[in-house]
Tab-separated table of N, CA, C and O in Angstrom:
chain	number	residue	atom	x	y	z
A	124	GLY	N	15.634	5.290	-23.508
A	124	GLY	CA	16.017	5.246	-22.259
A	124	GLY	C	16.933	6.827	-22.273
A	124	GLY	O	16.860	7.322	-23.018
A	125	SER	N	17.499	6.641	-20.847
A	125	SER	CA	18.001	8.171	-21.010
A	125	SER	C	19.361	8.022	-21.725
A	125	SER	O	20.021	9.380	-22.075
A	126	ASP	N	20.064	7.159	-21.913
A	126	ASP	CA	21.153	7.345	-22.946
A	126	ASP	C	20.566	6.997	-24.044
A	126	ASP	O	21.521	6.731	-25.243
A	127	ARG	N	19.310	7.318	-25.134
A	127	ARG	CA	19.087	6.958	-26.229
A	127	ARG	C	18.943	5.877	-27.020
A	127	ARG	O	18.902	5.967	-28.396
A	128	SER	N	19.350	4.992	-26.264
A	128	SER	CA	18.692	3.940	-26.859
A	128	SER	C	17.861	3.292	-26.780
A	128	SER	O	16.741	3.563	-25.582
A	129	ARG	N	17.138	1.969	-27.799
A	129	ARG	CA	16.280	2.171	-27.312
A	129	ARG	C	15.413	0.651	-26.866
A	129	ARG	O	16.606	-0.592	-26.713
A	130	TYR	N	14.636	0.045	-26.369
A	130	TYR	CA	14.327	-1.133	-24.921
A	130	TYR	C	13.475	-1.608	-25.599
A	130	TYR	O	12.270	-0.764	-25.716
A	131	THR	N	12.828	-2.710	-25.380
A	131	THR	CA	12.128	-4.190	-25.778
A	131	THR	C	11.957	-4.622	-24.542
A	131	THR	O	12.525	-4.231	-23.705
A	132	PHE	N	10.221	-4.316	-24.600
A	132	PHE	CA	9.471	-5.113	-22.400
A	132	PHE	C	8.453	-5.653	-23.154
A	132	PHE	O	7.683	-5.123	-24.060
A	133	THR	N	8.333	-6.537	-22.574
A	133	THR	CA	6.834	-7.542	-21.626
A	133	THR	C	5.602	-6.809	-21.285
A	133	THR	O	6.170	-5.655	-20.329
A	134	ARG	N	4.942	-7.331	-21.184
A	134	ARG	CA	3.580	-6.604	-20.280
A	134	ARG	C	3.892	-7.185	-19.314
A	134	ARG	O	3.672	-6.835	-18.158
A	135	PHE	N	4.623	-8.391	-18.595
A	135	PHE	CA	5.006	-8.721	-17.932
A	135	PHE	C	5.711	-7.463	-16.739
A	135	PHE	O	6.267	-8.193	-15.704
A	136	ASP	N	7.080	-7.204	-17.538
A	136	ASP	CA	7.777	-5.894	-17.191
A	136	ASP	C	7.595	-4.622	-17.218
A	136	ASP	O	8.082	-3.761	-16.173
A	137	TRP	N	6.169	-4.207	-17.330
A	137	TRP	CA	5.607	-3.224	-17.145
A	137	TRP	C	4.568	-3.352	-15.577
A	137	TRP	O	4.068	-4.032	-15.570
A	138	LYS	N	4.612	-2.575	-14.659
A	138	LYS	CA	4.844	-2.481	-13.339
A	138	LYS	C	3.103	-1.220	-12.791
A	138	LYS	O	2.375	-1.282	-11.991
A	139	ALA	N	2.986	-0.220	-13.457
A	139	ALA	CA	1.790	0.055	-13.355
A	139	ALA	C	0.678	-0.430	-13.915
A	139	ALA	O	0.470	-1.093	-14.103
A	140	GLN	N	-0.686	0.566	-13.247
A	140	GLN	CA	-1.429	0.206	-13.402
A	140	GLN	C	-2.652	-0.061	-15.119
A	140	GLN	O	-3.486	-0.240	-15.695
A	141	GLU	N	-2.049	1.391	-16.227
A	141	GLU	CA	-2.601	2.310	-16.370
A	141	GLU	C	-1.375	1.025	-17.821
A	141	GLU	O	-0.548	0.719	-17.668
A	142	THR	N	-1.902	1.279	-18.499
A	142	THR	CA	-1.550	1.075	-20.315
A	142	THR	C	-0.244	1.470	-20.798
A	142	THR	O	-0.169	2.922	-20.689
A	143	PRO	N	1.069	1.494	-20.721
A	143	PRO	CA	1.890	2.085	-21.632
A	143	PRO	C	1.541	3.487	-23.046
A	143	PRO	O	0.462	2.304	-23.105
A	144	SER	N	1.571	3.922	-22.968
A	144	SER	CA	1.777	4.891	-23.909
A	144	SER	C	2.582	5.827	-24.337
A	144	SER	O	3.341	6.813	-23.353
A	145	PRO	N	3.263	6.413	-25.456
A	145	PRO	CA	4.624	7.162	-25.997
A	145	PRO	C	4.153	9.038	-24.967
A	145	PRO	O	3.326	8.932	-24.659
A	146	GLY	N	5.739	8.411	-24.450
A	146	GLY	CA	5.314	9.981	-24.002
A	146	GLY	C	5.770	10.042	-22.222
A	146	GLY	O	5.729	10.660	-21.783
A	147	MET	N	5.267	8.707	-22.107
A	147	MET	CA	4.804	8.299	-20.200
A	147	MET	C	6.545	8.780	-19.638
A	147	MET	O	7.600	7.777	-20.385
A	148	ARG	N	6.974	9.121	-18.711
A	148	ARG	CA	8.342	9.149	-18.020
A	148	ARG	C	8.045	8.060	-17.611
A	148	ARG	O	7.590	7.845	-16.400
A	149	VAL	N	8.698	7.100	-17.158
A	149	VAL	CA	8.774	5.316	-16.953
A	149	VAL	C	10.766	5.153	-16.553
A	149	VAL	O	11.560	6.255	-16.577
A	150	ASP	N	10.289	4.725	-15.626
A	150	ASP	CA	12.301	4.091	-14.451
A	150	ASP	C	11.967	2.794	-14.888
A	150	ASP	O	11.024	2.226	-13.942
A	151	PHE	N	13.221	2.055	-15.366
A	151	PHE	CA	13.209	0.423	-15.456
A	151	PHE	C	14.766	0.280	-15.131
A	151	PHE	O	15.732	1.639	-15.313
A	152	ASN	N	15.119	-0.780	-15.466
A	152	ASN	CA	16.346	-1.276	-14.694
A	152	ASN	C	16.445	-2.204	-16.620
A	152	ASN	O	15.497	-2.580	-17.723
A	153	ALA	N	17.799	-1.489	-17.517
A	153	ALA	CA	17.842	-2.285	-18.320
A	153	ALA	C	19.231	-3.659	-17.794
A	153	ALA	O	19.611	-4.065	-17.578
A	154	TYR	N	17.667	-4.860	-18.584
A	154	TYR	CA	19.103	-5.525	-19.027
A	154	TYR	C	19.185	-6.343	-21.051
A	154	TYR	O	18.606	-6.573	-21.278
A	155	ARG	N	20.732	-5.861	-20.733
A	155	ARG	CA	20.732	-6.130	-22.624
A	155	ARG	C	20.087	-4.731	-22.948
A	155	ARG	O	20.141	-4.095	-23.229
A	156	ASP	N	19.373	-5.467	-23.773
A	156	ASP	CA	18.705	-4.434	-24.696
A	156	ASP	C	17.241	-5.019	-24.276
A	156	ASP	O	15.855	-4.006	-24.862
A	157	ARG	N	17.104	-5.238	-22.680
A	157	ARG	CA	15.628	-4.837	-22.976
A	157	ARG	C	15.047	-4.046	-21.493
A	157	ARG	O	16.613	-3.671	-20.326
A	158	ALA	N	14.116	-3.652	-21.215
A	158	ALA	CA	13.357	-3.516	-20.329
A	158	ALA	C	12.720	-3.833	-18.852
A	158	ALA	O	11.713	-4.420	-19.479
A	159	VAL	N	13.661	-4.020	-18.029
A	159	VAL	CA	13.316	-4.604	-17.510
A	159	VAL	C	12.257	-3.740	-15.632
A	159	VAL	O	12.656	-3.258	-15.417
A	160	ASN	N	11.504	-4.303	-14.865
A	160	ASN	CA	10.651	-3.765	-13.767
A	160	ASN	C	10.730	-1.999	-13.836
A	160	ASN	O	11.052	-1.191	-13.510
A	161	ILE	N	9.108	-2.099	-15.148
A	161	ILE	CA	9.476	-0.757	-15.465
A	161	ILE	C	8.027	-0.162	-14.812
A	161	ILE	O	7.485	-0.643	-14.599
A	162	TYR	N	8.683	1.128	-14.133
A	162	TYR	CA	7.480	2.122	-13.186
A	162	TYR	C	7.279	3.338	-13.720
A	162	TYR	O	8.444	3.792	-14.461
A	163	LEU	N	5.659	3.750	-13.733
A	163	LEU	CA	5.899	5.364	-14.068
A	163	LEU	C	6.834	6.437	-12.864
A	163	LEU	O	6.330	6.171	-11.830
A	164	VAL	N	7.205	7.089	-13.218
A	164	VAL	CA	7.808	8.641	-12.914
A	164	VAL	C	6.791	9.269	-12.122
A	164	VAL	O	6.485	9.455	-13.050
A	165	ALA	N	6.722	9.408	-10.376
A	165	ALA	CA	5.851	9.842	-10.053
A	165	ALA	C	5.922	11.300	-9.939
A	165	ALA	O	7.628	12.065	-10.229
A	166	GLY	N	5.535	12.384	-10.016
A	166	GLY	CA	5.231	13.919	-10.348
A	166	GLY	C	5.952	14.354	-11.676
A	166	GLY	O	7.041	14.816	-11.575
A	167	ASP	N	6.084	13.537	-12.747
A	167	ASP	CA	6.251	13.667	-13.638
A	167	ASP	C	5.971	15.021	-14.171
A	167	ASP	O	5.269	15.624	-14.694
A	168	PRO	N	6.393	15.920	-14.565
A	168	PRO	CA	6.352	17.596	-15.099
A	168	PRO	C	6.374	17.163	-16.546
A	168	PRO	O	5.227	18.273	-16.894
A	169	GLY	N	6.236	16.415	-16.843
A	169	GLY	CA	5.552	16.140	-18.397
A	169	GLY	C	3.960	15.902	-18.635
A	169	GLY	O	3.612	15.705	-19.992
A	170	GLY	N	3.769	16.243	-17.361
A	170	GLY	CA	2.790	15.345	-17.645
A	170	GLY	C	2.279	13.649	-17.516
A	170	GLY	O	0.689	13.471	-18.006
A	171	ALA	N	3.016	13.038	-17.385
A	171	ALA	CA	2.481	11.482	-17.344
A	171	ALA	C	1.671	11.213	-16.319
A	171	ALA	O	1.582	11.733	-15.100
A	172	ARG	N	0.739	9.940	-17.027
A	172	ARG	CA	-0.353	10.052	-15.760
A	172	ARG	C	0.442	8.768	-14.921
A	172	ARG	O	0.510	7.961	-15.259
A	173	VAL	N	0.230	9.575	-13.243
A	173	VAL	CA	1.085	8.384	-12.261
A	173	VAL	C	-0.603	7.654	-11.634
A	173	VAL	O	-1.204	8.388	-11.371
A	174	SER	N	-0.797	6.318	-12.182
A	174	SER	CA	-1.651	5.534	-11.089
A	174	SER	C	-1.048	5.213	-10.191
A	174	SER	O	-1.609	4.740	-9.027
A	175	ALA	N	0.248	5.429	-9.115
A	175	ALA	CA	0.723	4.743	-8.117
A	175	ALA	C	0.312	5.286	-6.796
A	175	ALA	O	0.540	5.990	-7.127
A	176	LYS	N	0.298	4.538	-6.009
A	176	LYS	CA	0.138	5.235	-4.869
A	176	LYS	C	1.076	5.841	-4.126
A	176	LYS	O	2.154	5.164	-4.607
A	177	SER	N	1.960	6.864	-3.544
A	177	SER	CA	2.628	7.342	-2.479
A	177	SER	C	2.457	6.481	-1.522
A	177	SER	O	1.646	5.898	-0.960
A	178	LYS	N	4.537	6.366	-1.440
A	178	LYS	CA	4.305	4.889	-0.281
A	178	LYS	C	4.086	5.816	0.775
A	178	LYS	O	4.582	5.701	2.353
A	179	VAL	N	4.674	7.347	0.955
A	179	VAL	CA	4.976	8.794	1.965
A	179	VAL	C	3.389	8.774	2.711
A	179	VAL	O	2.941	8.508	3.784
A	180	THR	N	2.173	8.855	1.470
A	180	THR	CA	0.870	9.452	2.100
A	180	THR	C	-0.179	7.786	2.725
A	180	THR	O	-0.487	7.880	3.857
A	181	ALA	N	0.877	7.101	1.891
A	181	ALA	CA	0.240	5.811	2.760
A	181	ALA	C	1.118	5.614	4.181
A	181	ALA	O	0.104	5.640	5.201
A	182	GLY	N	1.904	5.416	4.230
A	182	GLY	CA	2.479	6.115	5.884
A	182	GLY	C	2.426	6.716	6.029
A	182	GLY	O	1.742	6.624	7.773
A	183	LEU	N	1.879	7.790	5.968
A	183	LEU	CA	1.317	9.330	6.705
A	183	LEU	C	0.016	8.600	7.322
A	183	LEU	O	-0.566	8.826	8.667
A	184	LEU	N	-0.740	8.595	6.550
A	184	LEU	CA	-2.213	7.950	6.617
A	184	LEU	C	-2.296	6.915	8.068
A	184	LEU	O	-3.139	6.649	8.860
A	185	ALA	N	-1.597	6.038	7.713
A	185	ALA	CA	-1.545	4.360	8.485
A	185	ALA	C	-0.850	5.442	9.825
A	185	ALA	O	-1.248	4.531	10.951
A	186	ILE	N	-0.415	6.381	10.361
A	186	ILE	CA	0.771	6.816	11.526
A	186	ILE	C	-0.306	7.157	12.083
A	186	ILE	O	-0.316	7.246	13.519
A	187	PHE	N	-1.304	8.285	11.012
A	187	PHE	CA	-2.113	9.515	11.933
A	187	PHE	C	-3.825	9.413	12.476
A	187	PHE	O	-4.011	9.027	12.702
A	188	LEU	N	-4.048	8.749	10.761
A	188	LEU	CA	-5.023	7.919	10.860
A	188	LEU	C	-5.489	6.479	10.667
A	188	LEU	O	-6.715	5.588	10.403
A	189	GLY	N	-4.570	5.598	11.014
A	189	GLY	CA	-4.406	4.110	10.464
A	189	GLY	C	-5.659	3.677	12.230
A	189	GLY	O	-6.052	1.853	11.416
A	190	ALA	N	-5.327	3.733	13.128
A	190	ALA	CA	-6.649	2.937	13.945
A	190	ALA	C	-8.361	3.887	12.947
A	190	ALA	O	-8.974	2.095	12.689
A	191	PHE	N	-8.315	4.269	12.269
A	191	PHE	CA	-9.234	3.834	11.029
A	191	PHE	C	-10.099	3.595	9.320
A	191	PHE	O	-10.374	3.472	8.952
A	192	LEU	N	-7.918	2.904	9.712
A	192	LEU	CA	-7.883	2.281	8.770
A	192	LEU	C	-7.601	2.903	7.474
A	192	LEU	O	-7.982	2.269	5.854
A	193	ALA	N	-7.525	4.358	7.476
A	193	ALA	CA	-7.794	4.803	6.194
A	193	ALA	C	-5.953	4.714	4.641
A	193	ALA	O	-6.483	4.941	4.015
A	194	HIS	N	-4.983	3.838	4.797
A	194	HIS	CA	-4.142	3.431	4.278
A	194	HIS	C	-4.718	2.436	3.862
A	194	HIS	O	-4.503	2.390	2.598
A	195	HIS	N	-5.426	1.609	4.102
A	195	HIS	CA	-5.657	0.483	3.320
A	195	HIS	C	-6.811	0.544	2.284
A	195	HIS	O	-7.279	0.403	1.490
A	196	PHE	N	-7.972	1.908	2.542
A	196	PHE	CA	-8.457	2.912	1.766
A	196	PHE	C	-8.022	2.870	1.004
A	196	PHE	O	-8.086	3.137	-0.463
A	197	TYR	N	-6.823	4.049	1.079
A	197	TYR	CA	-6.577	4.858	-0.040
A	197	TYR	C	-5.526	3.606	-0.615
A	197	TYR	O	-5.787	3.563	-1.674
A	198	LEU	N	-4.616	2.864	-0.315
A	198	LEU	CA	-4.539	1.456	-0.882
A	198	LEU	C	-5.264	0.806	-1.576
A	198	LEU	O	-5.044	-0.369	-2.147
A	199	GLY	N	-6.684	0.813	-1.741
A	199	GLY	CA	-7.197	-0.323	-2.993
A	199	GLY	C	-7.613	-0.995	-2.266
A	199	GLY	O	-8.112	-2.287	-2.581
A	200	ASN	N	-6.966	-1.651	-0.327
A	200	ASN	CA	-7.200	-2.939	-0.126
A	200	ASN	C	-8.639	-1.626	0.431
A	200	ASN	O	-9.180	-2.546	2.387
A	201	TYR	N	-10.184	-2.823	0.428
A	201	TYR	CA	-11.194	-2.511	1.060
A	201	TYR	C	-11.577	-3.901	1.860
A	201	TYR	O	-11.636	-3.783	2.367
A	202	LYS	N	-11.158	-4.820	1.261
A	202	LYS	CA	-11.518	-6.328	1.897
A	202	LYS	C	-10.700	-6.461	3.349
A	202	LYS	O	-11.534	-6.411	4.779
A	203	THR	N	-9.679	-6.043	2.856
A	203	THR	CA	-8.596	-5.999	4.215
A	203	THR	C	-9.011	-5.017	5.284
A	203	THR	O	-9.146	-5.499	6.549
A	204	ALA	N	-10.014	-3.990	4.803
A	204	ALA	CA	-10.188	-2.846	5.871
A	204	ALA	C	-11.336	-3.356	6.025
A	204	ALA	O	-11.754	-3.085	7.242
A	205	MET	N	-12.014	-3.644	5.360
A	205	MET	CA	-13.796	-4.692	5.792
A	205	MET	C	-13.729	-5.383	6.744
A	205	MET	O	-14.315	-5.411	6.967
A	206	VAL	N	-12.402	-6.048	6.680
A	206	VAL	CA	-12.357	-7.874	7.092
A	206	VAL	C	-11.714	-6.797	9.332
A	206	VAL	O	-12.197	-7.315	10.392
A	207	ARG	N	-10.643	-6.413	8.514
A	207	ARG	CA	-10.102	-5.611	10.348
A	207	ARG	C	-12.032	-4.666	11.030
A	207	ARG	O	-11.141	-4.574	12.042
A	208	LEU	N	-12.211	-4.569	10.087
A	208	LEU	CA	-13.416	-3.325	11.101
A	208	LEU	C	-14.204	-4.518	11.648
A	208	LEU	O	-14.850	-3.673	13.004
A	209	LEU	N	-14.134	-5.019	10.979
A	209	LEU	CA	-15.358	-6.314	11.502
A	209	LEU	C	-14.981	-7.546	12.720
A	209	LEU	O	-15.626	-7.054	13.274
A	210	LEU	N	-13.822	-7.508	12.136
A	210	LEU	CA	-12.675	-8.847	13.259
A	210	LEU	C	-12.638	-8.554	14.436
A	210	LEU	O	-12.834	-9.102	15.447
A	211	TYR	N	-11.941	-7.396	13.870
A	211	TYR	CA	-11.378	-6.376	15.561
A	211	TYR	C	-12.311	-6.974	16.955
A	211	TYR	O	-11.901	-6.816	18.096
A	212	PRO	N	-13.012	-6.150	17.389
A	212	PRO	CA	-14.145	-5.915	17.980
A	212	PRO	C	-14.242	-7.052	19.253
A	212	PRO	O	-14.099	-7.637	20.172
A	213	PHE	N	-14.643	-8.359	17.768
A	213	PHE	CA	-14.806	-9.421	18.519
A	213	PHE	C	-13.848	-10.744	18.850
A	213	PHE	O	-13.214	-10.943	20.340
A	214	VAL	N	-12.214	-10.229	18.445
A	214	VAL	CA	-11.348	-10.709	18.511
A	214	VAL	C	-11.101	-9.875	20.331
A	214	VAL	O	-10.798	-10.553	21.135
A	215	VAL	N	-10.895	-9.193	20.257
A	215	VAL	CA	-11.126	-8.231	22.159
A	215	VAL	C	-11.375	-8.573	22.460
A	215	VAL	O	-11.658	-8.777	23.514
A	216	MET	N	-13.211	-8.636	22.482
A	216	MET	CA	-14.367	-9.283	22.944
A	216	MET	C	-13.969	-11.000	23.597
A	216	MET	O	-13.942	-11.163	24.950
A	217	ILE	N	-13.377	-11.516	22.862
A	217	ILE	CA	-13.108	-12.902	22.772
A	217	ILE	C	-11.641	-12.624	24.102
A	217	ILE	O	-11.706	-13.599	24.679
A	218	GLY	N	-11.012	-12.027	23.343
A	218	GLY	CA	-9.451	-12.290	24.644
A	218	GLY	C	-9.669	-11.576	25.738
A	218	GLY	O	-9.025	-11.508	26.911
A	219	SER	N	-10.540	-10.681	26.157
A	219	SER	CA	-11.301	-10.047	27.316
A	219	SER	C	-11.452	-11.108	28.430
A	219	SER	O	-12.178	-12.504	28.181
A	220	PRO	N	-10.778	-10.730	30.082
A	220	PRO	CA	-11.513	-12.046	30.781
A	220	PRO	C	-13.079	-12.027	31.179
A	220	PRO	O	-13.396	-11.265	30.721
A	221	VAL	N	-13.182	-12.968	31.212
A	221	VAL	CA	-14.405	-14.272	31.700
A	221	VAL	C	-15.034	-13.250	31.993
A	221	VAL	O	-16.409	-12.204	32.298
A	222	ASN	N	-14.806	-12.656	33.724
A	222	ASN	CA	-15.642	-12.457	34.383
A	222	ASN	C	-15.668	-9.975	34.584
A	222	ASN	O	-16.381	-9.690	35.212
A	223	MET	N	-14.786	-10.252	33.567
A	223	MET	CA	-14.965	-8.876	33.190
A	223	MET	C	-16.301	-8.883	32.478
A	223	MET	O	-16.757	-8.539	31.321
A	224	LYS	N	-16.802	-6.888	33.362
A	224	LYS	CA	-18.088	-7.080	32.474
A	224	LYS	C	-18.017	-5.752	31.148
A	224	LYS	O	-16.976	-4.875	31.660
A	225	TRP	N	-18.962	-5.868	30.479
A	225	TRP	CA	-18.377	-5.730	28.677
A	225	TRP	C	-19.556	-4.458	28.573
A	225	TRP	O	-20.254	-4.271	28.482
A	226	TYR	N	-18.536	-3.126	28.169
A	226	TYR	CA	-19.110	-1.666	28.146
A	226	TYR	C	-18.461	-1.097	26.745
A	226	TYR	O	-17.295	-1.754	26.313
A	227	PRO	N	-19.840	-0.894	26.215
A	227	PRO	CA	-19.310	-0.345	24.589
A	227	PRO	C	-18.301	0.204	24.847
A	227	PRO	O	-17.311	1.009	23.660
A	228	VAL	N	-17.986	1.597	25.133
A	228	VAL	CA	-17.615	2.560	24.831
A	228	VAL	C	-15.729	1.567	25.331
A	228	VAL	O	-14.620	1.710	24.418
A	229	PRO	N	-15.801	1.446	26.379
A	229	PRO	CA	-14.054	1.043	26.668
A	229	PRO	C	-13.828	-0.089	25.386
A	229	PRO	O	-12.371	-0.024	25.326
A	230	PHE	N	-14.655	-0.355	25.594
A	230	PHE	CA	-14.150	-2.121	24.449
A	230	PHE	C	-14.058	-1.716	22.992
A	230	PHE	O	-12.972	-1.620	22.238
A	231	LEU	N	-14.690	-0.909	22.417
A	231	LEU	CA	-14.605	0.109	21.146
A	231	LEU	C	-13.180	0.980	21.193
A	231	LEU	O	-12.434	0.872	20.117
A	232	VAL	N	-13.172	1.386	22.036
A	232	VAL	CA	-11.154	2.276	22.596
A	232	VAL	C	-10.537	1.339	22.269
A	232	VAL	O	-9.669	1.263	21.545
A	233	PHE	N	-10.681	0.140	23.213
A	233	PHE	CA	-9.404	-0.651	23.352
A	233	PHE	C	-9.306	-1.290	21.699
A	233	PHE	O	-8.059	-1.465	21.121
A	234	ALA	N	-10.506	-1.758	21.018
A	234	ALA	CA	-9.858	-1.961	19.420
A	234	ALA	C	-9.484	-0.943	18.455
A	234	ALA	O	-8.217	-1.291	17.881
A	235	ALA	N	-9.827	0.185	18.873
A	235	ALA	CA	-9.057	1.877	18.337
A	235	ALA	C	-8.076	1.272	18.172
A	235	ALA	O	-6.820	1.737	17.745
A	236	ILE	N	-7.238	1.095	19.592
A	236	ILE	CA	-5.902	1.276	19.828
A	236	ILE	C	-5.197	-0.111	19.357
A	236	ILE	O	-4.165	0.096	18.918
A	237	ILE	N	-5.556	-1.105	19.317
A	237	ILE	CA	-4.939	-2.332	18.737
A	237	ILE	C	-4.808	-1.974	17.250
A	237	ILE	O	-3.585	-1.665	16.448
A	238	LEU	N	-6.023	-1.705	16.514
A	238	LEU	CA	-5.791	-1.065	15.167
A	238	LEU	C	-4.849	-0.268	15.073
A	238	LEU	O	-3.884	0.258	14.059
A	239	GLY	N	-4.621	0.825	16.121
A	239	GLY	CA	-3.820	1.840	15.560
A	239	GLY	C	-2.442	1.363	15.392
A	239	GLY	O	-1.735	2.201	14.814
A	240	ILE	N	-2.322	0.752	16.936
A	240	ILE	CA	-0.942	-0.098	16.835
A	240	ILE	C	-0.597	-0.528	15.594
A	240	ILE	O	0.907	-0.728	15.126
A	241	LEU	N	-1.067	-1.651	14.610
A	241	LEU	CA	-1.425	-2.439	13.776
A	241	LEU	C	-0.770	-1.373	12.565
A	241	LEU	O	0.118	-1.675	11.879
A	242	ALA	N	-1.148	-0.197	12.585
A	242	ALA	CA	-1.358	0.897	11.333
A	242	ALA	C	-0.244	1.700	11.990
A	242	ALA	O	0.650	1.751	10.565
A	243	LEU	N	0.741	1.821	13.577
A	243	LEU	CA	1.695	2.382	13.135
A	243	LEU	C	3.091	1.595	12.743
A	243	LEU	O	3.555	1.783	11.808
A	244	ILE	N	2.726	0.084	13.164
A	244	ILE	CA	3.921	-1.309	12.545
A	244	ILE	C	3.745	-1.129	10.580
A	244	ILE	O	4.846	-0.514	10.728
A	245	GLU	N	2.035	-0.538	9.813
A	245	GLU	CA	2.206	-0.737	8.949
A	245	GLU	C	3.304	0.633	8.583
A	245	GLU	O	3.110	0.154	7.603
A	246	GLY	N	2.571	1.749	9.216
A	246	GLY	CA	3.257	2.361	8.990
A	246	GLY	C	4.453	2.937	8.512
A	246	GLY	O	5.510	3.509	7.546
A	247	ILE	N	5.175	2.550	9.722
A	247	ILE	CA	6.392	2.280	9.431
A	247	ILE	C	7.597	1.364	8.530
A	247	ILE	O	8.504	1.847	7.800
A	248	MET	N	6.344	0.391	8.393
A	248	MET	CA	6.963	-0.426	7.474
A	248	MET	C	6.920	0.006	5.559
A	248	MET	O	8.198	0.364	5.187
A	249	TYR	N	6.014	0.776	5.926
A	249	TYR	CA	5.716	1.518	3.949
A	249	TYR	C	6.810	2.614	4.552
A	249	TYR	O	7.339	2.590	3.156
A	250	LEU	N	6.880	3.105	5.326
A	250	LEU	CA	8.400	4.189	4.815
A	250	LEU	C	9.320	3.819	4.719
A	250	LEU	O	10.449	4.398	4.088
A	251	VAL	N	9.534	2.588	5.172
A	251	VAL	CA	11.022	2.100	5.347
A	251	VAL	C	11.323	0.776	4.231
A	251	VAL	O	12.691	0.690	4.125
A	252	LYS	N	10.006	0.495	3.283
A	252	LYS	CA	10.007	-0.265	2.007
A	252	LYS	C	10.806	0.556	1.032
A	252	LYS	O	10.925	1.540	0.614
A	253	SER	N	11.737	-0.783	0.170
A	253	SER	CA	11.602	-0.078	-1.216
A	253	SER	C	10.488	0.810	-2.162
A	253	SER	O	9.997	-0.161	-1.645
A	254	ASP	N	11.336	1.253	-2.978
A	254	ASP	CA	9.921	1.693	-4.115
A	254	ASP	C	9.611	0.749	-4.648
A	254	ASP	O	8.219	-0.084	-5.085
A	255	GLU	N	10.595	-0.096	-4.901
A	255	GLU	CA	10.283	-1.789	-5.536
A	255	GLU	C	9.188	-2.760	-4.829
A	255	GLU	O	7.921	-2.927	-5.536
A	256	ASP	N	9.393	-2.392	-3.231
A	256	ASP	CA	9.095	-3.502	-2.329
A	256	ASP	C	8.028	-2.992	-2.275
A	256	ASP	O	6.350	-4.003	-2.302
A	257	PHE	N	7.652	-1.526	-2.162
A	257	PHE	CA	6.132	-1.214	-2.481
A	257	PHE	C	4.899	-0.728	-3.041
A	257	PHE	O	4.294	-1.574	-2.437
A	258	TYR	N	5.232	-1.071	-4.094
A	258	TYR	CA	4.439	-0.697	-5.616
A	258	TYR	C	4.528	-2.744	-6.041
A	258	TYR	O	3.705	-2.630	-7.153
A	259	GLN	N	5.609	-3.221	-5.527
A	259	GLN	CA	5.285	-5.044	-6.157
A	259	GLN	C	4.555	-5.599	-4.987
A	259	GLN	O	3.272	-6.384	-5.261
A	260	ALA	N	4.457	-5.092	-3.768
A	260	ALA	CA	3.123	-5.610	-2.298
A	260	ALA	C	1.249	-5.168	-2.737
A	260	ALA	O	1.102	-4.626	-3.552
């Protein structure tokens, strides 16, 4: 630790996807002689391999490219992205008035608007979450 003390930890305390190795720069909470909630430090000048995705990048992708679900692809949530891409046009079609004629272009634009609004909300949520909450989700 920064106090030059050594701390023990278990695999359950390690929050990164990569296997811990000597020299990695980490941030953790100390509980007696144990390290808990251990995360890799992003942007480590010492060259630590950081596997965690940036919450700012995810938030900005959601805000600006959310209708295309870029933030879900960035975060590796491929199933969520594919389900939304396939499901939203059907939800919009079912929710439209019965007598309304269906035209492909406005229909897809409306679906993109719905995806964009949801992505905007998700992007704001990513940006206001604490780092711990973001990386645990």
